[in-house]
């Protein structure tokens, strides 16, 4: 019943019904309290992540980020934080959490980049640019230039990471236009609904 409740909440979130998902998760909480199974902590964490996503989708991004603070930095937690901070325009939080995700990818020039890796790196460049972390952006660009050269988005990467000029200020709106493309947490929702 608990797993079914989590599945229902995930489907409700995919269907953009965060209020309904939160109601479902309240019922799951009631079932979890007396539950004594070995997987209780895993189910609790999934419930917290789904609640945080519900809050984020309801426009309560700061509360959603706060809800994830006590959780371990698993990939799912980091992805949720990135998505939530991205939607809220909290570019420092985006870059902090994406930095951890990218480090876990074990990216080297020996292997061609995957589409997901290239997108993560591009998103990090955008976040560093929008948070005005210019020195970090230049270091990041230097570290990933050869890697991104192997991707179809290399020209965009160069544009996003170029040194600040007066013309670059006009490109801020272009960067903001790219920000609607992130949804790293959707895989977690898809996995739960199965």
Coordinates of C-alpha atoms in Angstrom, one line a residue:
X1 CA 0.0 0.0 0.0
X2 CA 2.9 2.4 0.8
X3 CA 4.6 1.7 -2.5
X4 CA 1.3 2.1 -4.3
X5 CA 0.8 5.4 -2.6
X6 CA 4.2 6.5 -3.7
X7 CA 3.5 5.4 -7.3
X8 CA 0.2 7.4 -7.3
X9 CA 2.0 10.5 -6.0
X10 CA 4.7 10.2 -8.7
X11 CA 2.0 9.9 -11.4
X12 CA 0.2 12.9 -9.9
X13 CA 3.4 14.9 -10.0
X14 CA 4.1 13.8 -13.6
X15 CA 0.5 15.0 -14.4
X16 CA 1.3 18.4 -12.7
X17 CA -1.0 17.9 -9.7
X18 CA 1.2 18.7 -6.8
X19 CA -1.7 19.4 -4.3
X20 CA -3.1 15.9 -5.1
X21 CA 0.3 14.4 -4.7
X22 CA 0.8 16.1 -1.3
X23 CA -2.6 14.7 -0.2
X24 CA -1.6 11.2 -1.3
X25 CA 1.8 11.6 0.5
X26 CA 0.0 12.6 3.8
X27 CA -1.8 9.2 3.6
X28 CA 1.5 7.5 2.9
X29 CA 2.9 9.1 6.0
X30 CA 0.1 7.7 8.1
X31 CA 0.9 4.2 6.7
X32 CA 4.6 4.6 7.3
X33 CA 4.4 5.5 11.0
X34 CA 3.5 2.0 12.2
X35 CA 5.5 0.2 9.4
X36 CA 8.4 -1.9 10.7
X37 CA 9.9 -3.2 7.4
X38 CA 13.7 -3.1 6.7
X39 CA 13.1 -0.7 3.9
X40 CA 11.4 2.0 6.1
X41 CA 14.2 4.5 5.7
X42 CA 14.3 4.1 1.9
X43 CA 10.5 4.6 1.8
X44 CA 10.8 7.6 4.1
X45 CA 13.4 9.2 1.9
X46 CA 11.3 8.7 -1.3
X47 CA 8.3 10.3 0.5
X48 CA 10.4 13.3 1.5
X49 CA 11.7 13.7 -2.1
X50 CA 8.2 13.5 -3.5
X51 CA 6.9 16.0 -0.9
X52 CA 9.8 18.4 -1.8
X53 CA 8.9 18.0 -5.5
X54 CA 5.3 18.8 -4.6
X55 CA 6.3 21.9 -2.8
X56 CA 8.6 23.0 -5.6
X57 CA 5.8 22.4 -8.2
X58 CA 3.5 24.5 -6.0
X59 CA 5.9 27.4 -6.1
X60 CA 7.4 26.9 -2.7
X61 CA 11.0 26.3 -3.9
X62 CA 12.8 27.5 -0.7
X63 CA 10.7 25.1 1.5
X64 CA 11.4 22.3 -1.0
X65 CA 15.2 23.0 -0.8
X66 CA 15.0 23.2 3.0
X67 CA 13.2 19.8 3.1
X68 CA 16.1 18.1 1.4
X69 CA 18.9 19.7 3.6
X70 CA 19.1 16.8 6.0
X71 CA 19.2 14.1 3.3
X72 CA 22.4 12.5 2.1
X73 CA 23.7 13.8 -1.3
X74 CA 22.4 10.9 -3.4
X75 CA 22.1 11.5 -7.1
X76 CA 18.3 11.7 -6.7
X77 CA 18.6 14.3 -4.0
X78 CA 21.1 16.4 -6.0
X79 CA 18.9 16.2 -9.1
X80 CA 15.9 17.4 -7.2
X81 CA 17.9 20.3 -5.7
X82 CA 19.1 21.2 -9.2
X83 CA 15.6 21.2 -10.7
X84 CA 14.1 23.1 -7.7
X85 CA 16.9 25.7 -7.6
X86 CA 16.8 26.1 -11.4
X87 CA 13.0 26.8 -11.4
X88 CA 13.6 29.3 -8.6
X89 CA 16.5 31.0 -10.3
X90 CA 18.8 30.2 -7.4
X91 CA 21.9 29.8 -9.7
X92 CA 24.4 29.4 -6.9
X93 CA 22.5 26.4 -5.5
X94 CA 22.2 25.0 -9.0
X95 CA 25.9 25.2 -9.6
X96 CA 26.8 23.8 -6.2
X97 CA 24.6 20.7 -6.7
X98 CA 25.5 20.3 -10.4
X99 CA 29.1 20.4 -9.5
X100 CA 28.7 17.4 -7.3
X101 CA 26.7 15.5 -10.0
X102 CA 29.3 16.3 -12.7
X103 CA 32.1 15.1 -10.4
X104 CA 30.4 11.7 -10.1
X105 CA 30.2 11.2 -13.8
X106 CA 33.9 10.5 -14.0
X107 CA 34.2 12.4 -17.3
X108 CA 37.4 11.9 -19.3
X109 CA 38.5 12.6 -22.8
X110 CA 39.0 8.9 -23.3
X111 CA 35.3 8.4 -23.8
X112 CA 33.0 10.4 -26.0
X113 CA 30.5 12.4 -24.0
X114 CA 26.9 11.2 -23.6
X115 CA 24.1 13.6 -24.4
X116 CA 23.2 13.7 -20.7
X117 CA 26.8 14.6 -19.7
X118 CA 27.0 17.4 -22.3
X119 CA 23.7 18.8 -21.1
X120 CA 24.8 18.7 -17.5
X121 CA 28.0 20.6 -18.4
X122 CA 26.0 23.1 -20.5
X123 CA 23.6 23.6 -17.6
X124 CA 26.5 24.2 -15.2
X125 CA 28.0 26.8 -17.5
X126 CA 24.7 28.6 -17.7
X127 CA 24.3 28.5 -13.9
X128 CA 27.8 29.8 -13.3
X129 CA 27.2 32.6 -15.9
X130 CA 23.9 33.6 -14.4
X131 CA 25.2 33.6 -10.9
X132 CA 28.1 35.9 -12.0
X133 CA 30.7 33.4 -10.8
X134 CA 33.1 34.6 -13.6
X135 CA 36.3 33.1 -12.3
X136 CA 34.7 29.8 -11.7
X137 CA 33.1 29.9 -15.1
X138 CA 36.5 30.5 -16.8
X139 CA 38.1 27.6 -14.9
X140 CA 35.1 25.4 -15.8
X141 CA 35.3 26.4 -19.4
X142 CA 39.0 25.6 -19.5
X143 CA 38.4 22.2 -17.8
X144 CA 35.6 21.1 -20.2
X145 CA 36.5 22.8 -23.5
X146 CA 38.1 19.7 -25.1
X147 CA 35.3 17.5 -23.8
X148 CA 32.6 19.8 -25.2
X149 CA 34.4 20.2 -28.5
X150 CA 33.2 16.6 -29.2
X151 CA 29.5 17.6 -28.9
X152 CA 27.1 19.4 -31.2
X153 CA 26.5 22.1 -28.5
X154 CA 30.2 23.2 -28.5
X155 CA 29.4 26.6 -30.1
X156 CA 26.7 27.3 -27.5
X157 CA 29.1 26.3 -24.8
X158 CA 31.7 28.8 -26.1
X159 CA 29.1 31.5 -26.2
X160 CA 28.0 30.8 -22.6
X161 CA 31.5 30.6 -21.2
X162 CA 33.2 33.5 -23.1
X163 CA 34.7 36.2 -21.0
X164 CA 32.4 39.0 -20.0
X165 CA 31.9 41.8 -22.5
X166 CA 29.4 44.5 -23.0
X167 CA 27.7 42.5 -25.7
X168 CA 27.4 39.5 -23.3
X169 CA 25.1 41.5 -21.1
X170 CA 22.5 41.4 -23.9
X171 CA 22.9 37.6 -24.0
X172 CA 21.6 37.3 -20.5
X173 CA 18.1 37.0 -21.8
X174 CA 19.2 34.2 -24.2
X175 CA 20.7 32.4 -21.2
X176 CA 17.5 32.8 -19.3
X177 CA 15.6 31.4 -22.3
X178 CA 17.7 28.2 -22.0
X179 CA 16.7 27.7 -18.4
X180 CA 13.4 26.0 -19.1
X181 CA 15.0 22.8 -20.3
X182 CA 16.1 21.2 -17.0
X183 CA 14.3 18.3 -15.5
X184 CA 16.8 15.9 -14.0
X185 CA 14.4 14.5 -11.4
X186 CA 12.0 13.1 -13.9
X187 CA 13.8 9.7 -14.0
X188 CA 13.2 9.3 -10.3
X189 CA 9.4 9.9 -10.9
X190 CA 9.4 7.5 -13.8
X191 CA 11.2 4.8 -11.7
X192 CA 8.7 5.1 -8.8
X193 CA 5.6 4.9 -11.0
X194 CA 6.7 1.5 -12.4

